Coordinates of C-alpha atoms in Angstrom, one line a residue:
M1 CA -0.2 -0.1 0.0
R2 CA 2.8 2.5 0.9
E3 CA 4.4 1.4 -2.4
A4 CA 1.5 2.2 -4.6
R5 CA 1.1 5.8 -3.0
S6 CA 4.7 6.2 -3.3
R7 CA 4.5 5.7 -7.1
T8 CA 1.0 7.9 -7.1
L9 CA 3.0 10.8 -5.7
D10 CA 6.1 10.2 -7.8
L11 CA 3.9 10.3 -11.1
V12 CA 2.8 13.8 -10.4
A13 CA 5.7 15.0 -8.2
D14 CA 7.4 17.0 -10.9
L15 CA 4.0 18.7 -12.1
S16 CA 3.3 22.6 -11.8
D17 CA 0.2 23.6 -9.8
G18 CA -1.1 24.8 -13.0
Q19 CA -0.3 21.4 -14.7
M20 CA -2.0 19.3 -11.8
I21 CA -5.2 21.3 -13.1
G22 CA -4.7 20.9 -16.9
P23 CA -7.2 21.6 -19.6
R24 CA -10.8 20.5 -19.6
L25 CA -11.0 17.5 -21.6
A26 CA -13.7 14.6 -21.6
I27 CA -10.8 11.8 -21.7
V28 CA -8.8 12.7 -18.8
N29 CA -9.1 14.1 -14.9
P30 CA -7.6 16.9 -13.3
P31 CA -4.1 15.2 -12.0
I32 CA -5.3 17.1 -8.5
W33 CA -8.5 15.9 -8.4
E34 CA -7.5 12.4 -9.3
I35 CA -4.8 11.7 -6.9
G36 CA -7.6 13.1 -3.9
H37 CA -10.0 10.5 -5.5
V38 CA -7.6 7.5 -5.2
A39 CA -7.0 8.7 -1.0
W40 CA -10.8 9.1 -0.9
F41 CA -11.9 5.9 -2.6
Q42 CA -9.7 4.2 0.0
E43 CA -11.2 6.1 2.9
F44 CA -15.1 5.8 1.8
W45 CA -14.4 1.8 1.3
V46 CA -11.8 0.6 4.0
L47 CA -12.2 3.2 7.1
R48 CA -15.9 4.6 6.7
H49 CA -17.5 1.6 4.8
L50 CA -16.0 -1.2 7.1
R51 CA -15.3 0.5 10.2
K52 CA -17.8 3.2 10.2
Q53 CA -15.1 5.9 11.0
R54 CA -15.9 9.7 10.5
P55 CA -14.6 11.4 7.2
L56 CA -11.4 12.6 7.6
L57 CA -12.0 15.6 5.0
E58 CA -15.4 17.7 5.5
G59 CA -17.0 17.5 2.3
A60 CA -15.1 14.8 0.3
D61 CA -17.7 12.9 -0.8
A62 CA -19.0 16.0 -3.0
L63 CA -15.5 16.6 -4.2
Y64 CA -14.1 12.8 -5.0
N65 CA -17.0 10.6 -5.6
S66 CA -17.0 9.9 -9.0
T67 CA -20.4 8.3 -9.3
D68 CA -22.0 11.6 -8.0
V69 CA -19.5 14.3 -9.5
V70 CA -20.1 14.9 -12.9
H71 CA -16.7 14.9 -15.2
E72 CA -16.8 17.9 -16.6
T73 CA -17.3 19.9 -13.2
R74 CA -14.2 18.5 -11.7
W75 CA -12.1 21.6 -13.0
D76 CA -14.5 24.0 -11.0
L77 CA -14.7 22.2 -7.7
R78 CA -13.3 23.7 -4.9
L79 CA -10.3 21.4 -4.1
P80 CA -8.0 21.4 -1.4
N81 CA -4.7 22.8 -2.3
R82 CA -1.4 20.7 -3.3
H83 CA -0.4 20.6 0.2
K84 CA -3.7 19.8 2.0
T85 CA -4.4 16.9 -0.6
L86 CA -1.0 15.5 -0.2
E87 CA -1.7 15.7 4.2
Y88 CA -5.2 13.8 3.5
M89 CA -3.6 11.3 1.3
G90 CA -1.0 10.5 4.1
A91 CA -3.6 10.6 6.9
V92 CA -5.9 8.0 5.0
L93 CA -3.0 6.0 4.4
D94 CA -1.7 5.6 7.6
R95 CA -5.3 4.9 8.9
A96 CA -6.1 1.9 6.7
I97 CA -2.3 0.5 7.2
H98 CA -3.1 0.7 11.3
L99 CA -6.4 -1.0 10.6
L100 CA -5.0 -3.7 8.5
Q101 CA -2.1 -4.3 11.0
S102 CA -4.3 -4.3 14.0
S103 CA -6.3 -7.0 12.6
D104 CA -5.3 -10.3 13.7
N105 CA -7.6 -12.3 11.3
P106 CA -9.3 -10.2 8.9
V107 CA -12.4 -11.1 7.2
E108 CA -13.1 -11.8 3.6
E109 CA -14.7 -8.6 3.3
E110 CA -11.8 -6.4 4.7
I111 CA -9.5 -8.2 2.6
F112 CA -11.7 -7.4 -0.3
F113 CA -11.8 -3.7 0.3
H114 CA -8.1 -3.6 1.2
L115 CA -7.3 -5.0 -2.1
F116 CA -9.8 -3.3 -4.0
S117 CA -8.5 -0.2 -2.9
L118 CA -4.9 -0.9 -3.7
F119 CA -5.5 -2.0 -7.4
H120 CA -8.3 1.2 -8.0
E121 CA -4.7 3.0 -6.8
D122 CA -2.7 1.0 -9.6
M123 CA -5.3 1.6 -12.2
H124 CA -5.5 5.4 -11.6
D125 CA -1.4 5.5 -11.8
E126 CA -2.0 4.1 -15.4
A127 CA -4.3 6.6 -16.1
I128 CA -2.2 9.9 -14.8
T129 CA 0.4 8.3 -17.0
Y130 CA -1.7 8.4 -20.4
T131 CA -3.2 11.7 -19.4
R132 CA 0.7 13.1 -19.1
Q133 CA 0.9 11.6 -22.5
T134 CA -2.4 13.3 -23.4
L135 CA -1.5 16.6 -22.2
G136 CA 1.9 16.7 -23.7
Y137 CA 3.7 16.7 -20.3
P138 CA 7.2 15.1 -20.2
P139 CA 7.3 11.4 -18.9
P140 CA 7.1 10.8 -15.4
K141 CA 10.3 10.7 -13.4
L142 CA 10.7 7.3 -12.1
S143 CA 13.5 5.7 -10.3
A144 CA 12.5 2.6 -11.3
A145 CA 12.8 3.3 -14.9
T146 CA 15.4 2.1 -17.1
A147 CA 16.4 2.5 -20.6
R148 CA 14.4 1.1 -23.1
R149 CA 15.6 -2.5 -24.3
P150 CA 17.9 -2.9 -27.6
G151 CA 16.2 -3.4 -30.8
A152 CA 14.5 -6.8 -31.1
G153 CA 13.0 -6.5 -34.6
A154 CA 9.9 -8.0 -36.0
F155 CA 8.2 -11.0 -35.0
P156 CA 5.8 -12.1 -37.8
G157 CA 3.7 -15.4 -38.5
D158 CA 0.7 -16.8 -37.1
A159 CA 0.2 -19.4 -34.4
E160 CA -2.1 -22.1 -34.7
I161 CA -4.3 -22.9 -32.1
P162 CA -6.3 -26.0 -32.2
G163 CA -9.4 -24.6 -30.8
G164 CA -11.6 -26.9 -28.6
T165 CA -13.9 -26.4 -25.6
F166 CA -12.0 -24.4 -22.7
M167 CA -13.2 -22.3 -19.2
L168 CA -13.3 -18.3 -19.9
G169 CA -12.7 -16.6 -16.8
A170 CA -11.3 -16.9 -13.3
T171 CA -11.7 -19.9 -11.0
P172 CA -12.8 -18.8 -7.3
D173 CA -9.0 -20.4 -5.9
F174 CA -7.5 -17.5 -7.2
P175 CA -6.9 -14.8 -4.5
F176 CA -8.4 -11.6 -6.0
V177 CA -10.5 -11.3 -9.3
F178 CA -12.8 -8.6 -10.3
D179 CA -16.7 -9.3 -10.8
N180 CA -16.5 -8.9 -14.7
E181 CA -14.1 -12.2 -14.4
K182 CA -16.6 -14.4 -12.4
W183 CA -16.7 -17.2 -12.9
A184 CA -15.0 -19.6 -15.5
H185 CA -17.9 -21.1 -17.9
P186 CA -17.4 -23.6 -20.9
V187 CA -17.1 -21.9 -24.2
H188 CA -16.2 -23.6 -27.7
V189 CA -13.5 -22.1 -30.1
K190 CA -13.3 -23.1 -33.3
P191 CA -9.5 -23.5 -34.6
F192 CA -7.9 -20.5 -35.7
R193 CA -4.7 -18.6 -36.4
I194 CA -3.8 -15.4 -34.2
A195 CA -0.8 -13.2 -35.0
R196 CA 2.2 -14.1 -32.8
A197 CA 2.7 -10.6 -32.2
P198 CA 0.7 -7.4 -32.6
V199 CA 0.5 -5.1 -35.3
T200 CA 3.7 -2.9 -36.0
N201 CA 4.2 0.7 -36.7
A202 CA 5.5 -0.5 -40.1
E203 CA 2.3 -2.4 -40.7
F204 CA 0.1 0.2 -39.9
A205 CA 1.8 2.7 -41.8
A206 CA 1.0 0.9 -45.0
F207 CA -2.3 1.1 -44.3
V208 CA -2.0 5.1 -43.7
E209 CA -0.2 5.4 -47.0
D210 CA -2.4 3.1 -48.8
G211 CA -5.1 5.8 -48.0
G212 CA -7.0 3.6 -45.7
Y213 CA -8.3 6.2 -43.7
L214 CA -9.7 7.8 -46.5
K215 CA -11.5 4.6 -48.3
R216 CA -15.3 4.0 -46.5
K217 CA -15.5 -0.1 -47.7
F218 CA -12.9 -0.8 -44.7
W219 CA -15.0 1.4 -41.9
S220 CA -18.1 0.3 -40.0
D221 CA -21.0 2.9 -40.1
E222 CA -19.7 3.9 -36.5
G223 CA -16.1 4.2 -37.3
W224 CA -16.5 6.2 -40.5
L225 CA -18.8 8.7 -38.4
W226 CA -16.1 8.7 -36.1
R227 CA -13.3 9.4 -38.7
E228 CA -15.7 12.3 -40.5
S229 CA -16.0 13.8 -37.0
G230 CA -12.6 14.6 -36.4
G231 CA -12.4 13.4 -33.3
A232 CA -8.6 12.7 -33.1
S233 CA -7.7 15.9 -34.7
K234 CA -10.0 17.8 -32.0
L235 CA -8.5 16.4 -29.1
E236 CA -4.8 17.4 -30.6
Q237 CA -6.1 20.8 -31.3
S238 CA -7.6 21.4 -27.9
F239 CA -4.2 20.5 -25.8
A240 CA -2.2 22.1 -28.8
K241 CA -4.3 25.8 -28.0
F242 CA -3.9 25.1 -23.9
F243 CA 0.1 24.8 -24.4
G244 CA 0.2 27.5 -27.1
K245 CA 1.6 24.7 -29.6
E246 CA -0.7 25.5 -32.7
S247 CA 2.4 25.9 -35.0
K248 CA 4.9 23.4 -35.0
P249 CA 8.3 23.6 -36.8
K250 CA 9.6 21.5 -39.3
T251 CA 6.2 19.4 -39.5
E252 CA 2.8 19.8 -41.2
P253 CA -0.4 17.8 -40.4
L254 CA -1.6 15.5 -42.9
S255 CA -5.5 15.3 -41.7
S256 CA -7.9 17.5 -43.6
P257 CA -9.5 20.0 -41.3
G258 CA -12.1 17.9 -39.2
K259 CA -11.2 14.5 -40.8
I260 CA -8.9 11.8 -39.4
D261 CA -6.4 10.0 -41.5
H262 CA -3.6 9.0 -39.6
P263 CA -3.3 7.9 -35.6
V264 CA -3.7 10.9 -33.2
Y265 CA 0.0 11.3 -32.3
W266 CA 1.5 11.0 -36.0
E267 CA 2.8 13.6 -37.7
R268 CA 4.6 13.9 -41.1
E269 CA 7.6 15.8 -41.2
S270 CA 7.8 18.2 -44.4
G271 CA 10.2 15.7 -46.0
G272 CA 7.6 12.7 -45.8
R273 CA 9.0 10.9 -42.7
W274 CA 6.3 10.1 -39.8
L275 CA 7.0 11.1 -36.6
Q276 CA 5.3 10.2 -33.4
R277 CA 4.7 12.3 -30.2
L278 CA 5.9 10.7 -26.9
F279 CA 4.5 12.7 -24.0
D280 CA 6.2 16.0 -24.9
T281 CA 9.0 15.1 -27.7
C282 CA 8.2 14.1 -31.3
V283 CA 10.6 11.2 -32.5
P284 CA 10.8 9.3 -36.0
L285 CA 8.2 6.7 -36.1
S286 CA 10.0 3.4 -34.9
E287 CA 8.8 0.4 -37.6
H288 CA 9.1 -2.5 -34.9
L289 CA 7.2 -1.1 -32.3
P290 CA 3.9 -1.5 -31.8
V291 CA 1.3 0.7 -33.2
I292 CA -0.4 2.3 -30.0
H293 CA -3.0 4.8 -29.3
V294 CA -5.5 3.7 -32.0
N295 CA -9.1 3.0 -31.2
W296 CA -11.0 0.0 -32.0
Y297 CA -12.6 1.2 -35.3
E298 CA -8.8 2.0 -36.4
A299 CA -8.0 -1.4 -35.7
E300 CA -11.3 -2.9 -37.2
A301 CA -10.6 -0.7 -40.6
F302 CA -7.0 -2.0 -40.8
C303 CA -8.2 -5.6 -40.4
N304 CA -10.8 -4.8 -43.0
W305 CA -7.9 -3.8 -45.3
A306 CA -5.5 -6.6 -44.5
G307 CA -8.1 -9.3 -44.6
R308 CA -7.8 -10.2 -41.4
R309 CA -9.9 -9.6 -38.1
L310 CA -9.6 -9.1 -34.3
P311 CA -9.8 -11.8 -32.1
T312 CA -12.7 -12.6 -29.7
E313 CA -11.7 -12.2 -26.2
A314 CA -12.2 -16.0 -25.9
E315 CA -9.7 -16.8 -28.7
W316 CA -7.5 -14.3 -27.1
E317 CA -7.5 -15.8 -23.9
M318 CA -7.4 -19.4 -25.3
A319 CA -4.2 -18.4 -27.0
A320 CA -2.8 -16.9 -23.9
S321 CA -3.7 -19.5 -21.3
C322 CA -4.0 -23.0 -22.8
E323 CA -1.5 -25.7 -23.6
P324 CA -1.4 -28.1 -26.6
G325 CA -2.6 -31.5 -26.3
A326 CA 0.0 -34.3 -25.5
D327 CA -0.8 -35.7 -29.0
G328 CA -0.5 -32.3 -30.9
R329 CA -4.2 -32.1 -31.4
G330 CA -6.5 -30.2 -29.2
I331 CA -5.8 -28.3 -25.6
T332 CA -5.3 -29.6 -22.3
E333 CA -8.0 -28.7 -19.2
R334 CA -5.0 -26.8 -17.7
K335 CA -4.9 -23.2 -18.1
R336 CA -1.8 -20.9 -17.3
I337 CA -2.2 -17.8 -14.9
F338 CA -0.1 -16.1 -17.3
P339 CA 1.1 -16.8 -21.1
W340 CA 4.8 -18.4 -19.8
G341 CA 3.2 -20.2 -16.9
D342 CA 2.0 -19.6 -13.3
E343 CA 5.5 -17.9 -12.2
P344 CA 4.7 -13.9 -11.4
P345 CA 5.9 -11.4 -14.1
A346 CA 9.4 -10.7 -14.3
P347 CA 11.4 -7.9 -16.7
D348 CA 12.5 -10.7 -19.0
R349 CA 9.0 -11.7 -19.6
A350 CA 6.8 -9.0 -19.7
N351 CA 7.0 -5.1 -19.9
L352 CA 4.9 -4.0 -17.0
D353 CA 5.2 -1.5 -14.0
W354 CA 6.9 1.2 -16.2
S355 CA 10.1 -0.8 -16.5
A356 CA 11.1 0.7 -20.1
M357 CA 8.9 3.6 -19.9
G358 CA 7.4 2.8 -22.9
C359 CA 6.7 0.2 -25.6
V360 CA 9.6 -2.4 -26.5
E361 CA 9.7 -3.8 -30.0
V362 CA 7.6 -6.9 -30.7
G363 CA 10.2 -9.5 -31.2
A364 CA 11.3 -8.7 -27.5
L365 CA 10.7 -10.8 -24.5
P366 CA 10.9 -14.3 -25.7
D367 CA 10.5 -15.8 -22.7
G368 CA 7.2 -14.3 -21.8
D369 CA 5.7 -16.6 -24.9
S370 CA 2.7 -18.4 -24.4
A371 CA 2.5 -22.5 -25.2
F372 CA 1.2 -21.5 -28.7
G373 CA 4.1 -19.3 -29.3
C374 CA 2.4 -15.8 -29.0
R375 CA 4.6 -13.0 -27.7
Q376 CA 4.0 -10.2 -25.6
M377 CA 0.2 -10.9 -24.4
I378 CA 1.0 -9.8 -20.9
G379 CA 2.7 -6.2 -20.8
N380 CA 3.9 -3.6 -23.5
L381 CA 0.3 -2.5 -24.7
W382 CA -3.6 -3.4 -24.3
E383 CA -4.8 -5.3 -27.0
W384 CA -8.4 -4.4 -28.5
T385 CA -10.6 -7.6 -29.3
A386 CA -13.5 -7.9 -31.2
S387 CA -15.8 -8.4 -28.3
D388 CA -18.3 -6.2 -26.5
F389 CA -17.9 -6.1 -22.7
Q390 CA -20.5 -8.2 -21.5
P391 CA -21.1 -10.0 -17.9
Y392 CA -20.2 -13.5 -17.7
P393 CA -23.2 -16.1 -17.2
G394 CA -24.4 -15.8 -13.4
F395 CA -23.0 -12.4 -13.2
V396 CA -23.3 -11.0 -9.7
M397 CA -22.0 -7.5 -8.9
D398 CA -19.1 -6.9 -6.2
P399 CA -19.8 -4.5 -3.3
Y400 CA -18.5 -1.5 -5.5
K401 CA -21.3 -2.1 -8.2
E402 CA -20.0 0.9 -10.1
Y403 CA -17.2 -1.1 -11.6
S404 CA -18.3 -3.3 -14.1
Q405 CA -22.0 -2.9 -14.7
P406 CA -22.7 0.4 -15.7
W407 CA -20.5 -0.2 -18.6
F408 CA -21.9 -3.4 -20.1
G409 CA -23.1 -2.9 -23.7
T410 CA -21.2 0.1 -24.4
H411 CA -17.5 -0.9 -24.2
K412 CA -15.3 -3.2 -25.8
V413 CA -13.0 -5.6 -24.2
L414 CA -9.0 -5.2 -24.1
R415 CA -6.7 -7.9 -22.9
G416 CA -3.1 -8.5 -22.0
G417 CA -2.2 -4.6 -20.0
C418 CA 0.8 -2.4 -21.2
W419 CA 3.9 -1.0 -20.0
A420 CA 2.2 1.2 -17.6
T421 CA 0.3 -1.7 -15.7
R422 CA 1.2 -3.2 -12.5
S423 CA 2.5 -6.5 -12.8
R424 CA 0.2 -7.4 -9.3
L425 CA -2.8 -6.4 -11.1
I426 CA -2.5 -8.3 -14.3
R427 CA -3.2 -12.0 -15.5
N428 CA -4.6 -14.2 -18.3
T429 CA -8.4 -14.0 -17.6
W430 CA -8.2 -9.8 -16.6
R431 CA -10.8 -7.9 -18.7
N432 CA -10.0 -4.0 -19.2
F433 CA -13.1 -2.0 -21.2
Y434 CA -13.0 1.1 -23.1
T435 CA -15.4 2.9 -25.3
P436 CA -14.5 1.9 -29.0
D437 CA -13.3 5.7 -29.8
R438 CA -10.6 5.9 -27.3
S439 CA -7.5 6.1 -28.7
D440 CA -5.6 8.1 -25.8
V441 CA -4.9 4.8 -23.6
W442 CA -1.9 2.7 -24.4
A443 CA -3.8 0.3 -26.6
G444 CA -3.1 -1.4 -29.7
F445 CA -4.0 -4.8 -31.3
R446 CA -2.9 -8.2 -33.0
T447 CA -4.9 -9.7 -35.7
C448 CA -6.4 -13.1 -36.7
A449 CA -6.7 -14.8 -40.1
R450 CA -10.3 -15.1 -41.5

């Protein structure tokens, strides 16, 4: 718990008071609000819900309860200043730790809310990281971060998955799972072929150069409407104005006004070379890195152009979790917790925990391969799937009812985690979910043969 709070504070330590507020955007929160919300969530569920303690900060519910506080009003709230916010965060953490240490035999509900508040903070730390990317802030200064690994190149080709019936979802013997993972249930999957690695920048650039964004036949009705609306262009324009970056030397925008024809953080140099904005710096597009910051519509359009398709979440989980049968046919009943087995993540298996401060090339980390030879299914980038976010059979809400249920039917499932995901949080059964228009998160995709 202390380590998680230290990471939260490290992620904002270098930001000015103005940056802690930031511009009013629909896809991010003011960082000063976000860190206060993390503490409030812990206080509300651990101290007040479990032990009926009085609030430590008067009026905190009206400031930080994300269920009740409308998103666009969070910039207008009379929030405590930075010093008082940090004091509040420290007081909550100290009391939560004392509560845990003084409980000789915590009941299941206590354990659940201590873990939930920890993982909730982990998820917000990832959100703070992509907020820094969205707003063009410098990368966070973290002592644990290392230089990026040397290039490993591409990793082309498909893995053959024999299909069969397997148990999709989590089992009750796992220490902690979220309600949308419950419970494992039989699903039959036909044999399929899935890419051994995510789509790279070079592969996606071929789609862009071929005019893929401009050809209606590759896009769904909803995707074409998103492209025509200029959602990504409007996002770039909004923070460009905020930071006074409306004119950018040595680059020229490729997008026509109001329409989208390349990923949101790509820019074309006058000489024709593609650049990509990573936090506050534009760098040449690296061909063997996975394409990121593309939304579900863009992934779907690329697949249509390439004659491929997105995997369903059942296919994704089978490729990540299952093992081939002893006779080379079918699959075994055993499911791995992680693609490589049941051992916890390590730096030579998965790019997690901000260790590389960005994505690594798709050919890296062979020690993390699944039994079928798929690489980087955990870490590096979230992967869009074809599946709508829906409850599993027999779904029952956890006590924090707002976590999953309100989003069923409107979001798409992503799997695998990214480089800013905590290793203690991720596993093969973990289901993330975003609306299909979101391109601000660290998300890309891998494809399946049709």
